[in-house]
Amino acid sequence: MTTLRIAEIFGPTIQGEGALIGEPTLFVRAGGCDYRCSWCDSLHAVDSAYRHTWAPMSSEEVWTELRRLSGDRPLTISLSGGNPAIQDFGPLIALGRAAGYRFACETQGSVARPWFGDLDTLVLSPKPPSSGEQVDWGAFAKCVAAGHSARSTVMKIVIFDRADYDWAKDAHARHPDLPLYLQPGNPEVDPEVPVDPQGLADRLGWLTDTAMADNWFAPRILPQLHVLIWGNKRGV
Amino acid sequence: MTTLRIAEIFGPTIQGEGALIGEPTLFVRAGGCDYRCSWCDSLHAVDSAYRHTWAPMSSEEVWTELRRLSGDRPLTISLSGGNPAIQDFGPLIALGRAAGYRFACETQGSVARPWFGDLDTLVLSPKPPSSGEQVDWGAFAKCVAAGHSARSTVMKIVIFDRADYDWAKDAHARHPDLPLYLQPGNPEVDPEVPVDPQGLADRLGWLTDTAMADNWFAPRILPQLHVLIWGNKRGV
């Protein structure tokens, strides 16, 4: 039996970003990640220093908790992390789909999994230069291929600066068929420090102005609504 | 030849709300409306006192301006108002579609038009009690029927208070097959007064909390990004 390492399960609340923005969603945040992005906003699900806070749970136990949180109403379940693709979420997806739940998964695209094909929405988020990580585009292409039978596969890129923006254009050129979502990076990741909504608005305005002035109309440009509403608080 | 009354043509900029949120879009705001919503944020396209500012334009003239603004790149064109359905946008849609542009139309659903069926996205926004208007659900159903060959038809409802929220549940029950979008109302509509982004965040949080506490998971809940970024300035 697969044992999963789970940092958080919460919801329902709205999906704050990307293709399903605004959609009532249950979140399963997996513990553990093969990346260490400089601006990571979920270090509690990434850094091994937090490993003792990750609950070892069977797929059935996760499923029981999701049913409880949703009152058995079939919602969208978002698998995030950390990188959920370093664990086996196939059995959980099978349990949920059988009950009419829909699944999305957010992953950087470094590890391909057969269960990507069972998702409703596969969100691949290659990390731009500001992250300090380097994308393996061969591995990324394997993720796209693994998701071929998902209902939709999209690309989402976080943009902190002009170098990230230029990089996103190259990334899009590699996979022009994937619907593309850009979101301004959030430099305010301390859960104890309130987020400045005007700063968030300004970053969204900057990214919009940059793309429009550049006549680049391929991406949809969206903020992180959860940060706007709740700052960096966890579990919302 | 049809002469259109046009309050504004602007863009490209991102669509700030609803199903196409974040999508680079050209906007055609039609002058004239059969409603007088108490909280209307586009009175300059509604009130006859502004009629002298509405340009009489042929469909070809509007199309020429849209081509200029987009540099001939086929984008999404949003027809809004006012109520665009009181005018004949069929010829403009035909011109644009032949060149690969996509069309969305935002209307309250009081007047059905054959050209609804030629749209990519028909957004029907029935007005809740706080508007002071009364929805004619028979006319609304005719709009849904007229849009049957549109790529998608969605319902969007602005929510100012609990009465609007309860009304939205009834509206959804009448048309459960239409994907539903809720957005918090914006009480700050004076273009000269800066919008308070924290207030916008609080209203979005209230609406999200209300729906989640009520276990109502049908709608997607989204803010107005253009208000967040630009306040109530026109032409952005």
Coordinates of C-alpha atoms in Angstrom, one line a residue:
Chain A
M1 CA 0.0 0.0 0.0
T2 CA 1.3 3.4 -0.9
T3 CA 2.1 5.7 2.0
L4 CA 1.8 9.4 1.0
R5 CA 3.6 12.3 2.8
I6 CA 1.0 15.0 3.2
A7 CA 1.8 18.5 4.4
E8 CA -1.8 19.9 4.3
I9 CA -5.3 19.0 3.3
F10 CA -7.7 21.9 3.3
G11 CA -10.8 23.4 1.7
P12 CA -13.1 23.8 0.1
T13 CA -12.0 27.3 -0.8
I14 CA -11.5 28.9 -4.2
Q15 CA -8.5 28.1 -6.4
G16 CA -6.5 31.3 -6.3
E17 CA -4.6 31.1 -9.6
G18 CA -4.2 29.7 -13.1
A19 CA -6.7 27.9 -15.4
L20 CA -9.2 27.1 -12.6
I21 CA -9.0 30.4 -10.9
G22 CA -12.1 31.0 -8.7
E23 CA -13.2 27.4 -8.7
P24 CA -14.2 25.9 -5.4
T25 CA -11.5 23.3 -4.7
L26 CA -10.1 20.9 -2.1
F27 CA -6.3 21.1 -1.7
V28 CA -3.9 18.3 -1.0
R29 CA -0.4 19.6 -0.5
A30 CA 2.2 16.9 -0.8
G31 CA 5.3 17.1 1.3
G32 CA 8.7 16.9 -0.5
C33 CA 10.2 18.5 -3.6
D34 CA 13.1 18.0 -6.0
Y35 CA 13.4 21.8 -6.4
R36 CA 14.5 24.6 -4.1
C37 CA 13.1 27.7 -5.7
S38 CA 14.7 30.9 -4.2
W39 CA 11.2 32.5 -3.8
C40 CA 9.3 29.3 -2.8
D41 CA 6.1 30.3 -1.0
S42 CA 5.5 26.7 0.3
L43 CA 8.8 25.9 2.1
H44 CA 6.8 24.0 4.8
A45 CA 6.0 21.5 2.1
V46 CA 9.4 21.5 0.5
D47 CA 12.2 21.8 3.1
S48 CA 13.2 18.6 4.9
A49 CA 13.4 20.6 8.1
Y50 CA 9.6 20.4 8.0
R51 CA 9.5 16.7 7.3
H52 CA 8.3 15.9 10.8
T53 CA 5.2 17.9 10.1
W54 CA 4.2 15.8 7.1
A55 CA 1.6 13.2 7.9
P56 CA 2.2 9.7 6.6
M57 CA -1.2 8.7 5.2
S58 CA -2.6 6.0 2.9
S59 CA -4.6 7.0 -0.1
E60 CA -7.7 5.8 1.6
E61 CA -7.0 8.0 4.6
V62 CA -6.5 11.1 2.4
W63 CA -9.7 10.2 0.5
T64 CA -11.7 9.9 3.8
E65 CA -10.5 13.3 4.8
L66 CA -11.5 14.8 1.4
R67 CA -14.9 13.3 1.6
R68 CA -15.3 14.7 5.1
L69 CA -14.2 18.2 4.1
S70 CA -16.5 18.2 1.0
G71 CA -19.5 16.6 2.8
D72 CA -19.4 14.0 0.0
R73 CA -20.1 16.7 -2.7
P74 CA -17.9 16.0 -5.7
L75 CA -15.6 18.9 -6.1
T76 CA -12.3 19.6 -7.8
I77 CA -9.3 18.4 -5.9
S78 CA -6.0 20.1 -6.5
L79 CA -2.8 18.1 -5.8
S80 CA 0.0 20.5 -5.1
G81 CA 3.2 20.6 -3.1
G82 CA 6.0 20.5 -3.0
N83 CA 6.1 18.4 -6.1
P84 CA 3.2 15.9 -6.0
A85 CA 4.8 14.0 -8.9
I86 CA 7.5 12.5 -6.7
Q87 CA 4.8 10.5 -5.0
D88 CA 2.1 8.1 -6.3
F89 CA -1.3 9.8 -6.4
G90 CA -2.7 7.3 -8.8
P91 CA -4.7 5.3 -6.2
L92 CA -6.2 8.5 -4.7
I93 CA -7.2 9.8 -8.1
A94 CA -8.9 6.4 -8.8
L95 CA -10.9 6.6 -5.6
G96 CA -12.0 10.2 -6.2
R97 CA -12.9 9.8 -9.9
A98 CA -15.1 6.9 -9.1
A99 CA -17.1 9.2 -6.9
G100 CA -17.3 12.0 -9.5
Y101 CA -14.6 14.2 -8.1
R102 CA -12.3 16.1 -10.6
F103 CA -8.5 16.3 -10.2
A104 CA -6.0 18.9 -11.0
C105 CA -2.3 18.6 -10.4
E106 CA 0.3 21.4 -10.1
T107 CA 3.9 20.3 -10.8
Q108 CA 7.0 21.9 -12.2
G109 CA 7.3 19.2 -14.9
S110 CA 10.5 17.5 -13.7
V111 CA 9.0 14.0 -13.1
A112 CA 6.4 12.3 -15.4
R113 CA 3.8 10.0 -13.9
P114 CA 1.4 7.7 -15.7
W115 CA -1.5 9.1 -13.5
F116 CA -1.1 12.5 -15.2
G117 CA -3.3 11.0 -17.9
D118 CA -6.1 10.5 -15.4
L119 CA -6.3 14.2 -14.4
D120 CA -8.8 16.7 -15.5
T121 CA -6.2 19.4 -15.5
L122 CA -2.5 19.0 -15.5
V123 CA -0.8 22.3 -14.7
L124 CA 2.9 22.3 -15.6
S125 CA 4.9 25.2 -14.1
P126 CA 8.4 25.3 -15.4
K127 CA 10.5 27.6 -13.2
P128 CA 12.0 30.7 -14.6
P129 CA 15.6 32.0 -14.0
S130 CA 14.7 33.9 -10.8
S131 CA 14.0 30.6 -9.1
G132 CA 17.6 29.6 -9.3
E133 CA 16.5 26.2 -10.8
Q134 CA 17.2 24.9 -14.3
V135 CA 14.5 23.3 -16.3
D136 CA 15.2 19.9 -17.9
W137 CA 13.1 20.3 -21.1
G138 CA 13.5 16.6 -21.9
A139 CA 11.8 15.7 -18.6
F140 CA 9.2 18.4 -19.2
A141 CA 8.3 17.0 -22.6
K142 CA 7.8 13.6 -21.0
C143 CA 5.3 15.2 -18.6
V144 CA 3.4 16.7 -21.5
A145 CA 3.3 13.3 -23.1
A146 CA 2.2 11.5 -19.9
G147 CA -0.7 14.0 -19.7
H148 CA -1.9 13.4 -23.2
S149 CA -5.1 11.8 -22.0
A150 CA -5.8 14.4 -19.3
R151 CA -8.8 16.6 -20.2
S152 CA -6.4 19.6 -20.5
T153 CA -2.8 20.4 -19.9
V154 CA -1.7 23.9 -19.4
M155 CA 1.6 25.8 -18.7
K156 CA 1.8 28.3 -15.9
I157 CA 4.9 30.5 -15.3
V158 CA 5.6 32.8 -12.4
I159 CA 7.2 36.1 -13.5
F160 CA 9.4 38.2 -11.2
D161 CA 11.3 40.3 -13.6
R162 CA 12.0 41.0 -17.3
A163 CA 14.4 38.1 -17.5
D164 CA 11.7 35.8 -16.4
Y165 CA 9.3 37.3 -18.9
D166 CA 11.7 36.8 -21.8
W167 CA 12.3 33.3 -20.7
A168 CA 8.6 32.6 -20.6
K169 CA 8.4 33.5 -24.3
D170 CA 11.0 30.9 -25.1
A171 CA 9.2 28.3 -22.9
H172 CA 5.9 29.1 -24.8
A173 CA 7.8 28.7 -28.1
R174 CA 8.8 25.1 -27.0
H175 CA 5.2 24.1 -26.3
P176 CA 3.0 26.6 -28.2
D177 CA 0.0 24.2 -28.0
L178 CA -0.3 24.4 -24.2
P179 CA -2.6 27.2 -23.1
L180 CA -0.3 29.6 -21.2
Y181 CA -0.9 31.4 -17.9
L182 CA 1.4 34.0 -16.4
Q183 CA 1.3 35.2 -12.9
P184 CA 3.4 37.9 -11.2
G185 CA 5.7 36.5 -8.5
N186 CA 5.0 37.2 -4.9
P187 CA 8.1 38.4 -3.0
E188 CA 6.1 38.6 0.3
V189 CA 6.1 35.0 1.5
D190 CA 6.4 35.3 5.2
P191 CA 3.0 34.1 6.7
E192 CA 3.6 36.5 9.6
V193 CA 3.9 39.6 7.4
P194 CA 0.6 41.0 5.9
V195 CA 0.6 41.3 2.2
D196 CA 0.3 44.7 0.6
P197 CA -2.7 44.5 -1.8
Q198 CA -1.5 47.6 -3.7
G199 CA 1.8 45.9 -4.3
L200 CA 0.1 42.9 -5.7
A201 CA -2.1 45.1 -7.9
D202 CA 1.1 47.0 -9.1
R203 CA 2.9 43.7 -10.0
L204 CA -0.2 42.5 -12.0
G205 CA -0.3 45.9 -13.7
W206 CA 3.4 45.7 -14.6
L207 CA 3.1 42.3 -16.1
T208 CA 0.0 43.2 -18.1
D209 CA 1.7 46.4 -19.3
T210 CA 4.8 44.5 -20.2
A211 CA 3.0 41.9 -22.3
M212 CA 0.7 44.4 -24.0
A213 CA 3.5 46.8 -24.9
D214 CA 5.4 43.8 -26.3
N215 CA 2.4 42.7 -28.4
W216 CA 2.5 39.3 -26.8
F217 CA -1.1 38.1 -26.5
A218 CA -0.6 34.4 -26.1
P219 CA -0.8 34.2 -22.3
R220 CA -3.6 34.9 -19.9
I221 CA -2.4 37.0 -17.1
L222 CA -3.7 36.4 -13.6
P223 CA -2.9 37.2 -10.0
Q224 CA -3.0 34.9 -6.9
L225 CA -6.4 35.6 -5.4
H226 CA -5.6 33.7 -2.2
V227 CA -2.7 36.1 -1.6
L228 CA -5.0 39.1 -2.3
I229 CA -7.6 37.8 0.2
W230 CA -5.7 36.0 2.8
G231 CA -2.0 37.0 2.4
N232 CA 0.3 34.2 3.1
K233 CA -1.8 32.4 5.7
R234 CA -1.9 28.7 5.4
G235 CA -4.9 26.4 5.0
V236 CA -7.1 28.9 3.0
Chain B
M1 CA -25.9 50.0 -43.7
T2 CA -26.0 49.6 -39.9
T3 CA -24.8 52.6 -37.9
L4 CA -23.6 51.7 -34.5
R5 CA -23.4 54.0 -31.5
I6 CA -20.0 53.4 -29.9
A7 CA -19.0 54.8 -26.5
E8 CA -15.4 53.4 -26.5
I9 CA -13.0 51.2 -28.4
F10 CA -9.8 50.3 -26.5
G11 CA -7.2 47.6 -26.0
P12 CA -5.6 45.3 -26.2
T13 CA -5.6 44.9 -22.4
I14 CA -6.6 41.9 -20.3
Q15 CA -10.2 41.0 -19.7
G16 CA -10.7 41.8 -16.0
E17 CA -13.6 39.5 -15.1
G18 CA -15.6 36.4 -15.8
A19 CA -15.0 33.4 -17.9
L20 CA -12.2 34.9 -20.0
I21 CA -10.4 36.6 -17.0
G22 CA -6.8 37.5 -17.8
E23 CA -7.2 37.1 -21.6
P24 CA -5.8 39.8 -23.9
T25 CA -8.8 41.5 -25.4
L26 CA -10.0 44.4 -27.5
F27 CA -13.1 46.1 -26.1
V28 CA -16.0 47.7 -28.0
R29 CA -18.3 49.4 -25.6
A30 CA -21.7 50.1 -27.1
G31 CA -23.6 53.3 -26.2
G32 CA -27.1 52.9 -24.9
C33 CA -28.9 50.6 -22.5
D34 CA -32.4 49.4 -21.6
Y35 CA -31.4 49.1 -17.9
R36 CA -30.5 51.7 -15.3
C37 CA -28.7 49.7 -12.6
S38 CA -28.3 51.7 -9.4
W39 CA -24.6 50.8 -9.2
C40 CA -23.8 51.0 -12.9
D41 CA -20.1 51.5 -13.4
S42 CA -20.4 52.5 -17.1
L43 CA -23.0 55.3 -17.0
H44 CA -21.0 57.0 -19.7
A45 CA -22.2 54.2 -22.0
V46 CA -25.8 54.1 -20.6
D47 CA -27.2 57.5 -19.7
S48 CA -28.6 59.5 -22.6
A49 CA -26.9 62.5 -21.1
Y50 CA -23.7 61.1 -22.6
R51 CA -25.3 60.4 -26.0
H52 CA -23.3 63.2 -27.6
T53 CA -20.1 61.3 -26.8
W54 CA -21.2 58.2 -28.6
A55 CA -19.6 58.0 -32.0
P56 CA -21.9 56.9 -34.9
M57 CA -19.8 54.4 -36.7
S58 CA -20.4 51.8 -39.4
S59 CA -19.4 48.2 -38.7
E60 CA -16.5 48.7 -41.2
E61 CA -15.2 51.7 -39.3
V62 CA -15.3 49.8 -36.0
W63 CA -13.5 46.9 -37.7
T64 CA -10.8 49.2 -39.1
E65 CA -10.1 50.6 -35.7
L66 CA -10.0 47.1 -34.1
R67 CA -7.5 46.0 -36.8
R68 CA -5.4 49.1 -36.1
L69 CA -5.4 48.5 -32.3
S70 CA -4.5 44.9 -32.7
G71 CA -1.9 45.3 -35.4
D72 CA -3.9 42.8 -37.4
R73 CA -3.2 40.1 -34.7
P74 CA -6.4 38.1 -34.3
L75 CA -7.4 38.6 -30.7
T76 CA -10.6 38.2 -28.6
I77 CA -13.0 41.1 -29.0
S78 CA -15.4 41.8 -26.2
L79 CA -18.7 43.6 -27.0
S80 CA -20.0 45.3 -23.9
G81 CA -21.9 48.4 -23.0
G82 CA -24.4 49.6 -22.2
N83 CA -26.3 46.7 -23.6
P84 CA -24.7 45.7 -27.0
A85 CA -27.8 43.6 -27.7
I86 CA -29.9 46.6 -28.5
Q87 CA -27.8 47.2 -31.6
D88 CA -26.8 45.0 -34.5
F89 CA -23.3 43.6 -34.1
G90 CA -23.9 40.8 -36.6
P91 CA -22.0 42.5 -39.5
L92 CA -19.0 43.4 -37.3
I93 CA -18.8 39.8 -35.9
A94 CA -18.8 38.5 -39.5
L95 CA -15.9 40.8 -40.5
G96 CA -13.9 39.8 -37.5
R97 CA -14.5 36.1 -37.6
A98 CA -13.5 36.0 -41.2
A99 CA -10.1 37.3 -40.1
G100 CA -9.8 34.8 -37.2
Y101 CA -10.8 37.1 -34.3
R102 CA -12.9 35.6 -31.5
F103 CA -15.9 37.4 -30.1
A104 CA -17.4 37.6 -26.6
C105 CA -20.5 39.6 -25.7
E106 CA -21.6 40.8 -22.3
T107 CA -25.3 41.5 -22.0
Q108 CA -27.9 41.3 -19.2
G109 CA -30.1 39.0 -21.3
S110 CA -33.0 41.2 -21.9
V111 CA -32.9 41.3 -25.7
A112 CA -32.1 38.2 -27.8
R113 CA -30.2 38.5 -31.1
P114 CA -29.6 36.0 -33.8
W115 CA -25.9 36.9 -33.8
F116 CA -25.5 35.5 -30.3
G117 CA -25.1 32.2 -32.1
D118 CA -22.0 33.5 -33.9
L119 CA -20.1 34.3 -30.6
D120 CA -17.4 32.4 -29.0
T121 CA -18.6 33.4 -25.6
L122 CA -22.0 34.7 -24.7
V123 CA -21.9 36.2 -21.1
L124 CA -25.4 36.7 -19.8
S125 CA -25.5 38.8 -16.6
P126 CA -28.9 39.0 -15.1
K127 CA -29.1 41.8 -12.6
P128 CA -29.8 41.1 -8.9
P129 CA -32.1 43.0 -6.6
S130 CA -29.5 45.6 -5.6
S131 CA -29.6 46.9 -9.1
G132 CA -33.2 48.1 -8.8
E133 CA -33.9 46.3 -12.1
Q134 CA -36.3 43.3 -12.6
V135 CA -35.2 40.4 -14.7
D136 CA -37.6 39.2 -17.4
W137 CA -36.8 35.5 -17.3
G138 CA -38.8 34.8 -20.5
A139 CA -36.6 37.2 -22.4
F140 CA -33.5 35.7 -20.7
A141 CA -34.4 32.2 -21.8
K142 CA -34.7 33.5 -25.4
C143 CA -31.2 34.8 -25.1
V144 CA -30.0 31.4 -23.9
A145 CA -31.8 29.9 -26.9
A146 CA -30.3 32.4 -29.3
G147 CA -26.8 31.5 -28.1
H148 CA -27.3 27.8 -28.6
S149 CA -24.6 27.7 -31.3
A150 CA -22.2 29.9 -29.5
R151 CA -19.1 28.1 -28.4
S152 CA -20.1 28.7 -24.8
T153 CA -22.7 30.6 -22.9
V154 CA -22.1 31.5 -19.3
M155 CA -24.0 33.3 -16.5
K156 CA -22.3 36.0 -14.5
I157 CA -23.9 37.7 -11.5
V158 CA -22.7 40.7 -9.5
I159 CA -23.2 40.3 -5.8
F160 CA -23.5 43.3 -3.5
D161 CA -25.1 41.7 -0.4
R162 CA -26.8 38.6 1.0
A163 CA -30.0 39.3 -0.8
D164 CA -28.2 39.3 -4.1
Y165 CA -26.4 36.1 -3.1
D166 CA -29.7 34.3 -2.3
W167 CA -31.1 35.6 -5.6
A168 CA -28.1 34.2 -7.5
K169 CA -28.9 30.7 -6.2
D170 CA -32.4 31.0 -7.6
A171 CA -31.0 32.3 -10.9
H172 CA -28.7 29.3 -11.1
A173 CA -31.5 26.9 -10.4
R174 CA -33.3 28.3 -13.4
H175 CA -30.4 27.7 -15.7
P176 CA -28.2 25.0 -14.0
D177 CA -26.4 24.1 -17.2
L178 CA -24.9 27.5 -17.6
P179 CA -21.4 27.8 -16.0
L180 CA -21.8 30.4 -13.3
Y181 CA -19.5 33.2 -12.3
L182 CA -20.0 35.4 -9.3
Q183 CA -18.2 38.7 -8.7
P184 CA -18.4 41.0 -5.8
G185 CA -20.0 44.4 -6.6
N186 CA -17.9 47.5 -6.8
P187 CA -19.4 50.4 -4.8
E188 CA -16.6 52.7 -5.8
V189 CA -17.5 53.7 -9.4
D190 CA -16.3 57.4 -9.5
P191 CA -13.4 57.4 -12.0
E192 CA -11.9 60.4 -10.0
V193 CA -11.7 58.5 -6.7
P194 CA -9.0 55.9 -6.3
V195 CA -10.1 52.4 -5.6
D196 CA -9.1 50.8 -2.3
P197 CA -7.5 47.4 -3.1
Q198 CA -7.9 46.2 0.4
G199 CA -11.7 46.9 0.1
L200 CA -11.8 44.9 -3.1
A201 CA -9.9 42.1 -1.4
D202 CA -12.3 42.2 1.5
R203 CA -15.4 42.0 -0.7
L204 CA -13.9 39.0 -2.6
G205 CA -13.1 37.4 0.7
W206 CA -16.7 38.0 2.0
L207 CA -18.2 36.4 -1.1
T208 CA -15.9 33.4 -1.0
D209 CA -16.6 32.9 2.7
T210 CA -20.3 33.2 2.2
A211 CA -20.5 30.6 -0.6
M212 CA -18.1 28.2 1.2
A213 CA -20.0 28.5 4.5
D214 CA -23.2 27.8 2.6
N215 CA -21.7 24.7 0.9
W216 CA -22.5 26.3 -2.5
F217 CA -19.8 25.2 -4.9
A218 CA -21.5 25.7 -8.3
P219 CA -20.1 29.2 -9.0
R220 CA -16.6 30.3 -9.7
I221 CA -15.9 33.4 -7.7
L222 CA -13.7 36.1 -9.3
P223 CA -12.9 39.8 -8.8
Q224 CA -12.6 42.6 -11.3
L225 CA -8.9 42.7 -12.1
H226 CA -9.2 45.9 -14.0
V227 CA -10.6 47.6 -11.0
L228 CA -7.7 46.2 -8.9
I229 CA -5.1 47.4 -11.3
W230 CA -6.5 50.6 -12.7
G231 CA -9.4 51.6 -10.4
N232 CA -12.3 53.1 -12.4
K233 CA -10.2 54.7 -15.1
R234 CA -11.6 54.4 -18.6
G235 CA -10.0 52.9 -21.6
V236 CA -7.9 50.3 -19.8

